[in-house]
mmCIF file of N, CA and C in Angstrom:
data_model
loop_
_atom_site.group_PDB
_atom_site.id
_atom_site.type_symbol
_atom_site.label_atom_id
_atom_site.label_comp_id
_atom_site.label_asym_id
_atom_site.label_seq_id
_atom_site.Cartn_x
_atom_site.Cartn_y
_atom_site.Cartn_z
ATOM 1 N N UNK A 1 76.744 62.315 -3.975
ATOM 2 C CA UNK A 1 77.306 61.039 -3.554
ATOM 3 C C UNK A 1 78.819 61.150 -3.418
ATOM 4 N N UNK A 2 79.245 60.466 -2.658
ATOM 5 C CA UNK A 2 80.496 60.589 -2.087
ATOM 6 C C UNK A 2 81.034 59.586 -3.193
ATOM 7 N N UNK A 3 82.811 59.332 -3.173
ATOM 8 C CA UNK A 3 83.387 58.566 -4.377
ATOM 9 C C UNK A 3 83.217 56.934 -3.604
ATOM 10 N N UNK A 4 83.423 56.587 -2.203
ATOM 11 C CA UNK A 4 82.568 55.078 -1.970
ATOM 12 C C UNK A 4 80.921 54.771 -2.278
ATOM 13 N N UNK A 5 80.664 55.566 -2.706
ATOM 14 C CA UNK A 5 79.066 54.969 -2.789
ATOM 15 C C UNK A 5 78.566 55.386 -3.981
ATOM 16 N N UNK A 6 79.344 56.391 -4.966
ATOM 17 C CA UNK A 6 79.760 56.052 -6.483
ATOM 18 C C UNK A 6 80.167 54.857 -6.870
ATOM 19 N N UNK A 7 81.204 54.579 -6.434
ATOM 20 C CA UNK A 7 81.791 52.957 -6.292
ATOM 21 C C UNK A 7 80.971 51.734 -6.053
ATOM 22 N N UNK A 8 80.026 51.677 -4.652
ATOM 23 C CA UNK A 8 79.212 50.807 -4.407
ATOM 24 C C UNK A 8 78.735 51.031 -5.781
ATOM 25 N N UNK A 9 77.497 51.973 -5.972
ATOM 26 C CA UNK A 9 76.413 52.105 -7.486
ATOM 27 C C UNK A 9 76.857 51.194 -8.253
ATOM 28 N N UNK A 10 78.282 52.049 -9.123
ATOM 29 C CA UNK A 10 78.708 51.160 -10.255
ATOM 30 C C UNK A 10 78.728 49.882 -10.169
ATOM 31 N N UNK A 11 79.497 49.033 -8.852
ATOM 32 C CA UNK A 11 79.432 47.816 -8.843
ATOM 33 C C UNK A 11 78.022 47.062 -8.900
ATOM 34 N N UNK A 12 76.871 47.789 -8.200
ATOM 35 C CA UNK A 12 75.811 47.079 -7.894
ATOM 36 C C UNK A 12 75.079 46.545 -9.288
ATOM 37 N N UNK A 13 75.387 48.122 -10.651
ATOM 38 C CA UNK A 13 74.940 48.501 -11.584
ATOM 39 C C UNK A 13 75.757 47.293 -12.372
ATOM 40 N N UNK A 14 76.506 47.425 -12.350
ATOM 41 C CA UNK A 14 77.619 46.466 -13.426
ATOM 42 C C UNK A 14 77.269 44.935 -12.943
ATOM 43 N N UNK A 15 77.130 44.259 -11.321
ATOM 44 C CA UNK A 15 76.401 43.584 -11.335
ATOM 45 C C UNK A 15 75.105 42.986 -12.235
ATOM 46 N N UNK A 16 74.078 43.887 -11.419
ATOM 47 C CA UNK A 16 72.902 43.770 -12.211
ATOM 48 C C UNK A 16 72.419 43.756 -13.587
ATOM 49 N N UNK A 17 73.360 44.431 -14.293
ATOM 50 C CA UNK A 17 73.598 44.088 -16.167
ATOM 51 C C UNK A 17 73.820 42.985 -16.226
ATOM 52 N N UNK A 18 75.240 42.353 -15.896
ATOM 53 C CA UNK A 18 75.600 41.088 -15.758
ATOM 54 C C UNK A 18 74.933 40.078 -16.009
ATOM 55 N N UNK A 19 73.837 40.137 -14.755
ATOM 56 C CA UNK A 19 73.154 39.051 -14.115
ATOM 57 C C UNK A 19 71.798 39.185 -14.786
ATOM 58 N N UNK A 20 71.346 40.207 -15.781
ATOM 59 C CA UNK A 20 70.230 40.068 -16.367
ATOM 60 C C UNK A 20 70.426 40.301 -17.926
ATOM 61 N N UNK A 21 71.841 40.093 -18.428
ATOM 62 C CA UNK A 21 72.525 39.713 -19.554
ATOM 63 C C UNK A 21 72.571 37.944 -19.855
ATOM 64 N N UNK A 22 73.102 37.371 -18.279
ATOM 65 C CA UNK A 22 73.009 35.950 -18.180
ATOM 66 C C UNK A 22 71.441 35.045 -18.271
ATOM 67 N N UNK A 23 70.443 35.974 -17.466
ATOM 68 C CA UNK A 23 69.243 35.581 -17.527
ATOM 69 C C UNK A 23 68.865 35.668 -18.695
ATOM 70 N N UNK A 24 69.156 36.535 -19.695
ATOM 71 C CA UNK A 24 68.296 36.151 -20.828
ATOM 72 C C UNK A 24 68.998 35.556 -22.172
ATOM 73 N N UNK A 25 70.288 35.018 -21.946
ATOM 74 C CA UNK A 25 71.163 34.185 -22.328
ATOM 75 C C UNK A 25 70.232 32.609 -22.742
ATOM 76 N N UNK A 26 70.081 32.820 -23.931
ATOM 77 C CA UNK A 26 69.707 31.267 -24.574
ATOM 78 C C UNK A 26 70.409 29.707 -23.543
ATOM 79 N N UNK A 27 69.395 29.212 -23.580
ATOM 80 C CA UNK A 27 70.503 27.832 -22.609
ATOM 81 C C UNK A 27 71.634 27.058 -23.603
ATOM 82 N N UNK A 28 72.509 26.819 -23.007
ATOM 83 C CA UNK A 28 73.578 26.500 -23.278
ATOM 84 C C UNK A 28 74.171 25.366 -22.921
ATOM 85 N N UNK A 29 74.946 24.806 -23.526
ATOM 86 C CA UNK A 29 75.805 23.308 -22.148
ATOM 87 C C UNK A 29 76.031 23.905 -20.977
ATOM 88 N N UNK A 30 76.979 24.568 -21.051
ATOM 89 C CA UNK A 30 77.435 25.741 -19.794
ATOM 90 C C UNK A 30 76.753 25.452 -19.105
ATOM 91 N N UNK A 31 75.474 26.129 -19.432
ATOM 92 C CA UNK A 31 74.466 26.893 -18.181
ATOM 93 C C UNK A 31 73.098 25.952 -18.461
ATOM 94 N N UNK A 32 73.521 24.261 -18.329
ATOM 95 C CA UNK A 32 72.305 23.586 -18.148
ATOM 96 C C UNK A 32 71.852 23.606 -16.775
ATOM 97 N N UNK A 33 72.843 23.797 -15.931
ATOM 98 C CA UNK A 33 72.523 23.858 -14.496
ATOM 99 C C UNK A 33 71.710 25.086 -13.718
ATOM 100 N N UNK A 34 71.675 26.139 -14.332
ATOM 101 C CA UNK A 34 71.217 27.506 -14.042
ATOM 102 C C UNK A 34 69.572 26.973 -14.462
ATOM 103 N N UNK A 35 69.370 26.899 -15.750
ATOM 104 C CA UNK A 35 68.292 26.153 -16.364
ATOM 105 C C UNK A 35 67.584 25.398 -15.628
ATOM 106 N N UNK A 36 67.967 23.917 -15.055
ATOM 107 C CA UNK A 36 67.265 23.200 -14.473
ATOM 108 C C UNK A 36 66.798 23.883 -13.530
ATOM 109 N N UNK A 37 67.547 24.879 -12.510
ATOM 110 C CA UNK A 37 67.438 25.239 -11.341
ATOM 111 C C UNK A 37 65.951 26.191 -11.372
ATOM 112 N N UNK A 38 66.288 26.895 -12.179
ATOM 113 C CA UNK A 38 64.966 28.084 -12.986
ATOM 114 C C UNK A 38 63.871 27.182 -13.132
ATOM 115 N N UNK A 39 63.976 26.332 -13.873
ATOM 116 C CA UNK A 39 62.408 25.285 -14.573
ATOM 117 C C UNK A 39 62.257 24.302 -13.344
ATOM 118 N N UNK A 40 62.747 24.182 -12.168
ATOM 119 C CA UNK A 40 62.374 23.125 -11.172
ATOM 120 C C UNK A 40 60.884 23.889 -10.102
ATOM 121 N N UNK A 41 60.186 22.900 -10.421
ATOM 122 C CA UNK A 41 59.087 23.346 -10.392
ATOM 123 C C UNK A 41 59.016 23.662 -8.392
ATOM 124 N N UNK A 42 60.155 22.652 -7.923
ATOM 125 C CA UNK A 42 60.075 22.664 -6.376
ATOM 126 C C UNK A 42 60.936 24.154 -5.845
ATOM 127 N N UNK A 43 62.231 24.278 -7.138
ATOM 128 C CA UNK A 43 62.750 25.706 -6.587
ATOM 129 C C UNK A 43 61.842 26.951 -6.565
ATOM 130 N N UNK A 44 60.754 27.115 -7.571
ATOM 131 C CA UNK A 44 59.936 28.480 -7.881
ATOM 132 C C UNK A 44 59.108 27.866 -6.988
ATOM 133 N N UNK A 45 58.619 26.793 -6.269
ATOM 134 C CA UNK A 45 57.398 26.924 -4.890
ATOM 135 C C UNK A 45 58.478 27.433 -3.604
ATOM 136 N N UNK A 46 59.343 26.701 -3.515
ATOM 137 C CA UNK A 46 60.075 27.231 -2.641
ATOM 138 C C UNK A 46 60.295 28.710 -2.219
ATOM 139 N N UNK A 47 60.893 29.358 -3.443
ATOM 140 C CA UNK A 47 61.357 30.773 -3.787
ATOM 141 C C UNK A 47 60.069 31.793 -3.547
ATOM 142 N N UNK A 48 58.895 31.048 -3.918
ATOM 143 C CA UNK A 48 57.802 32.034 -3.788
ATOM 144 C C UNK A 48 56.852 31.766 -2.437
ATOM 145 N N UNK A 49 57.247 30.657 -1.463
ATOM 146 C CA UNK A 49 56.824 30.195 0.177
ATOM 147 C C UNK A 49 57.788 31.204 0.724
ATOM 148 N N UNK A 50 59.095 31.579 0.214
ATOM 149 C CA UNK A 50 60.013 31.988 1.053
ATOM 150 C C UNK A 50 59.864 33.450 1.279
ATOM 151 N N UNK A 51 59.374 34.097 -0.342
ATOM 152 C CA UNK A 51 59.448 35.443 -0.794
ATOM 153 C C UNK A 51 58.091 35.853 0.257
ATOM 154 N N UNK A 52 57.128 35.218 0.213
ATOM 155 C CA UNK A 52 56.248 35.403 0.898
ATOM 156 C C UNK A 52 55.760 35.304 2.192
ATOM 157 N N UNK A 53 57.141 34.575 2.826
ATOM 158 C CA UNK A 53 57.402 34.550 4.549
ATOM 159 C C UNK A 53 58.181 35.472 5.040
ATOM 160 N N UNK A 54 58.662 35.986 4.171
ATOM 161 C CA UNK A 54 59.994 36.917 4.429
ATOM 162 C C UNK A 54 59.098 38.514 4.501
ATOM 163 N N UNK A 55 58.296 38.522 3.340
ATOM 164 C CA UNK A 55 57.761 39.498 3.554
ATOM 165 C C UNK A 55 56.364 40.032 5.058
ATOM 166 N N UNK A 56 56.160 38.637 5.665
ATOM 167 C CA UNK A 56 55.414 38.239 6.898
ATOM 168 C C UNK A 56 56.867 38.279 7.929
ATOM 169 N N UNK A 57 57.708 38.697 7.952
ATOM 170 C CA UNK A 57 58.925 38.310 9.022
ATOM 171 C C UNK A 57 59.317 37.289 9.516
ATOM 172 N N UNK A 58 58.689 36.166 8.871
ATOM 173 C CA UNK A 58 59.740 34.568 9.075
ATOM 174 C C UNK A 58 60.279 34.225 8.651
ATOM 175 N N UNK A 59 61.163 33.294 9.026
ATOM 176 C CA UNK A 59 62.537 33.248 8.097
ATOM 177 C C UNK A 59 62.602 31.549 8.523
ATOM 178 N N UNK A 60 63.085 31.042 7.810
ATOM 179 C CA UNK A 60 63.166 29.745 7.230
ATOM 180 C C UNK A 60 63.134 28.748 8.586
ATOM 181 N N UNK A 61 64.183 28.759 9.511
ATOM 182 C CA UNK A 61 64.351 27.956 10.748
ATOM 183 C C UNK A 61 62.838 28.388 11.756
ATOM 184 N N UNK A 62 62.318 29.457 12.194
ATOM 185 C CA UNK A 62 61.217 29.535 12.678
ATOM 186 C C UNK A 62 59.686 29.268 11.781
ATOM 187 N N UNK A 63 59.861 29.499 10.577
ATOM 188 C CA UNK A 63 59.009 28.319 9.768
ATOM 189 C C UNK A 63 58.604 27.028 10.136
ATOM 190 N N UNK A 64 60.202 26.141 10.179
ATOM 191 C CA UNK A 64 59.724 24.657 9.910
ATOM 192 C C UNK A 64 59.578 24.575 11.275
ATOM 193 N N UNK A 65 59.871 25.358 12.607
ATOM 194 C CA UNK A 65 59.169 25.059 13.785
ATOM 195 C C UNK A 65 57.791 24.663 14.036
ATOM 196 N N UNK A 66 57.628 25.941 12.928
ATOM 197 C CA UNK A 66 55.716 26.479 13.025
ATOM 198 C C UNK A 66 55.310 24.878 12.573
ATOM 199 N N UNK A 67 55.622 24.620 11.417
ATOM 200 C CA UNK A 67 55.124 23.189 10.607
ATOM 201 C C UNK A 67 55.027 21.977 11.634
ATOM 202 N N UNK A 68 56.707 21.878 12.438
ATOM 203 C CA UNK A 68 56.447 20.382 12.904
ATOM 204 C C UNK A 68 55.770 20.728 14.173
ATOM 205 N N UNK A 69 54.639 20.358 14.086
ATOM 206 C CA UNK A 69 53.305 20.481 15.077
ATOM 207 C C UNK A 69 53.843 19.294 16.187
ATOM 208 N N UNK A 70 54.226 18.205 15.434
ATOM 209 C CA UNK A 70 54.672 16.912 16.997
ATOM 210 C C UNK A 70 55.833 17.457 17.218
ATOM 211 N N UNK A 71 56.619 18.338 16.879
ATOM 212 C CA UNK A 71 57.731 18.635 17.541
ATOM 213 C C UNK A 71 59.016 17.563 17.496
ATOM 214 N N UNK A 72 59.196 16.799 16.778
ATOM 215 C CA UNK A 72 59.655 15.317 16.630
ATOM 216 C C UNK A 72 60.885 15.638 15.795
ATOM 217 N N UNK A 73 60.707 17.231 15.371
ATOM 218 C CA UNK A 73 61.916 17.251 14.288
ATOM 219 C C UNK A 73 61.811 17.113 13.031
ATOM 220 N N UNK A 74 60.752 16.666 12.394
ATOM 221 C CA UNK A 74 60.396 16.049 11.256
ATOM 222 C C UNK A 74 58.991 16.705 10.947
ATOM 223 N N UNK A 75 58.654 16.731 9.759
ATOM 224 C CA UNK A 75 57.688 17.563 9.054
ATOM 225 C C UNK A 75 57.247 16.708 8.059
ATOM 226 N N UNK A 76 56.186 16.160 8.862
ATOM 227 C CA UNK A 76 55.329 14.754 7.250
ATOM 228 C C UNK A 76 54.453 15.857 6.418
ATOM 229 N N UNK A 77 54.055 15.370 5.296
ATOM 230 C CA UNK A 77 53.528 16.150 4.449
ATOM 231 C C UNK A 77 52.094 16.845 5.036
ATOM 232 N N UNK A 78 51.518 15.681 5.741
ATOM 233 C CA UNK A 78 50.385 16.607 6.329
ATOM 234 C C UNK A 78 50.496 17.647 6.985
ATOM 235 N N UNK A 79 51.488 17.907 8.132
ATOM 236 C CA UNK A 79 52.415 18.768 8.325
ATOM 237 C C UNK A 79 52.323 20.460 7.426
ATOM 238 N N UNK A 80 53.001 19.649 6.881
ATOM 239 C CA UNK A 80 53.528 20.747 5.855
ATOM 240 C C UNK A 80 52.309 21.161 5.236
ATOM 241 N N UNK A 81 51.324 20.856 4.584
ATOM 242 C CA UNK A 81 50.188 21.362 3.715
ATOM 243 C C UNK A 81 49.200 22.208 4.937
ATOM 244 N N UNK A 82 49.250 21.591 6.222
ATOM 245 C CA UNK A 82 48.718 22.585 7.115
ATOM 246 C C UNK A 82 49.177 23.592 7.479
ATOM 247 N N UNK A 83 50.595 23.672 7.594
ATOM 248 C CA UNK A 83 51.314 24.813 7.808
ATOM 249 C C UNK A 83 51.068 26.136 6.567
ATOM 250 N N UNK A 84 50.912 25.817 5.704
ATOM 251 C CA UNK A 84 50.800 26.254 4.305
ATOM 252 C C UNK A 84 49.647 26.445 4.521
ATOM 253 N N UNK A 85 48.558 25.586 4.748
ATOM 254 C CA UNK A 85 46.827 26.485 5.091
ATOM 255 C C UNK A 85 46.740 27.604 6.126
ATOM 256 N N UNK A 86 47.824 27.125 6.985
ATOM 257 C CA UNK A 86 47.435 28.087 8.193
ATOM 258 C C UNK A 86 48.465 29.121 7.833
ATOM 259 N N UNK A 87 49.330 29.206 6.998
ATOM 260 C CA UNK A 87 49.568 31.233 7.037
ATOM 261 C C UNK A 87 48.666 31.355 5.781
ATOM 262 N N UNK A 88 48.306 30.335 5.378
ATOM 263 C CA UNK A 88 47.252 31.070 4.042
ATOM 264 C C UNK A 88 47.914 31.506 3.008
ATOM 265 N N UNK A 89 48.937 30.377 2.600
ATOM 266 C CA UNK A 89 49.796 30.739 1.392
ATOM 267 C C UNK A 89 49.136 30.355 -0.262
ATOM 268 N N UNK A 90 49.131 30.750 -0.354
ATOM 269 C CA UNK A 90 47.961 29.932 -2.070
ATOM 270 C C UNK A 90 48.972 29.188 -2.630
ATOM 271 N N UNK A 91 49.947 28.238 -2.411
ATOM 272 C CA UNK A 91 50.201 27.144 -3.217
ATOM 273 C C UNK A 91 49.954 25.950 -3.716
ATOM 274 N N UNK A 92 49.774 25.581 -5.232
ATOM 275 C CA UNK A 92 49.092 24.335 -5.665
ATOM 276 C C UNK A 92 49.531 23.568 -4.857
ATOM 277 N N UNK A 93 48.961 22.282 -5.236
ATOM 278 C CA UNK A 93 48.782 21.194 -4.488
ATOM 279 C C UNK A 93 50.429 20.082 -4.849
ATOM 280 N N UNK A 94 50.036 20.523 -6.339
ATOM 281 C CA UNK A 94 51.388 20.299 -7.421
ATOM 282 C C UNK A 94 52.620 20.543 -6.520
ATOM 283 N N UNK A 95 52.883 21.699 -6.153
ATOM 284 C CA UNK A 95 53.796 22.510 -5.625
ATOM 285 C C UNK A 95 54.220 21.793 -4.630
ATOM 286 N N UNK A 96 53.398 21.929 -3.718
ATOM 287 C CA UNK A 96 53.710 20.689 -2.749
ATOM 288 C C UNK A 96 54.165 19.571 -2.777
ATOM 289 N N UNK A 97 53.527 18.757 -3.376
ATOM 290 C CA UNK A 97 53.859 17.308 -3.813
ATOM 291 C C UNK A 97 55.327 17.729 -4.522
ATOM 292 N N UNK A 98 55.654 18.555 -5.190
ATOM 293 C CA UNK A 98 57.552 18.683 -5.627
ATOM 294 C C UNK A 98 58.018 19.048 -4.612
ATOM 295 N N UNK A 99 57.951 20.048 -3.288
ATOM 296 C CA UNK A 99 58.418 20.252 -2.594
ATOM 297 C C UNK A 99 58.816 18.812 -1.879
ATOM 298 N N UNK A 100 57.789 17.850 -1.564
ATOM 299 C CA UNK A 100 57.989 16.804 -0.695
ATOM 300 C C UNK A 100 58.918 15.889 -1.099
ATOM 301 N N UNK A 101 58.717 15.956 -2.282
ATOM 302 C CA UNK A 101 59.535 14.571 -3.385
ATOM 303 C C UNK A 101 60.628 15.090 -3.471
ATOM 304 N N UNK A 102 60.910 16.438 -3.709
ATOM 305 C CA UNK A 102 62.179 16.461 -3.298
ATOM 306 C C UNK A 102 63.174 16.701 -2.564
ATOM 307 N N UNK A 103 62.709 16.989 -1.271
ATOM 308 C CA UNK A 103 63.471 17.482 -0.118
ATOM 309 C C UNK A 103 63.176 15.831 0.672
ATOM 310 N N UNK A 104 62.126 15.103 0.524
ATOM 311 C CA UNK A 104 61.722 14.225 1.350
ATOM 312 C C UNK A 104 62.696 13.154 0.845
ATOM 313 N N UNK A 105 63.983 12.878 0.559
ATOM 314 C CA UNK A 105 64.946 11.348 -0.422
ATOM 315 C C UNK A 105 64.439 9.847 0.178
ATOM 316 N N UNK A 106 63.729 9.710 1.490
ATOM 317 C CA UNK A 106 63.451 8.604 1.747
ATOM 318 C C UNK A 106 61.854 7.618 1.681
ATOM 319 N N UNK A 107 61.429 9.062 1.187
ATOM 320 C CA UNK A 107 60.409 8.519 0.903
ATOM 321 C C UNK A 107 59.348 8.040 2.365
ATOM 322 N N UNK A 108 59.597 8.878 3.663
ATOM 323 C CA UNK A 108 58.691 8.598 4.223
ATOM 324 C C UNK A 108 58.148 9.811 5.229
#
């Protein structure tokens, strides 16, 4: 290895300690926000719709195309739970319903 990509390593390495020093860091005042973010039941459906589109080659904006079937711009929940049947993603039902409630603020 050359001395830039010694360099990259270490940083990536010294990173990744870091960041899995912080992860297993007791919660704290500090880090109530890291916390919520981790235990939100809509971020880990999200994170794991995404992990699992990404690994299919879609990526987020050609997603919610696929979903809004009327094309209207908008993605009602029926929508969305079909889109989710039709790549054949196994997410609860649960999952959903947090996804909607919370991306959806108006409630319609």
């Amino acid at each position: 290895l050359n001395s830039k990509d010694k360099d990259a390593k270490e940083k990536t390495t010294k990173a990744f300690k870091n960041l899995r020093r912080e992860f297993y860091m007791p919660p704290t005042i500090e880090n109530t926000y890291r916390e919520a973010q981790l235990n939100s039941e809509c971020n880990i459906a999200l994170a794991t719709i995404d992990g699992i589109m990404f690994s299919k080659g879609i990526l987020g904006r050609e997603l919610f195309e696929k979903f809004d079937e009327s094309g209207d711009g908008y993605v009602t929940y029926e929508e969305f739970q079909s889109g989710i049947d039709a790549f054949g993603l196994n997410i609860e039902h649960s999952w959903i319903r947090s996804i909607v409630k919370t991306i959806d603020k108006e409630g319609d």
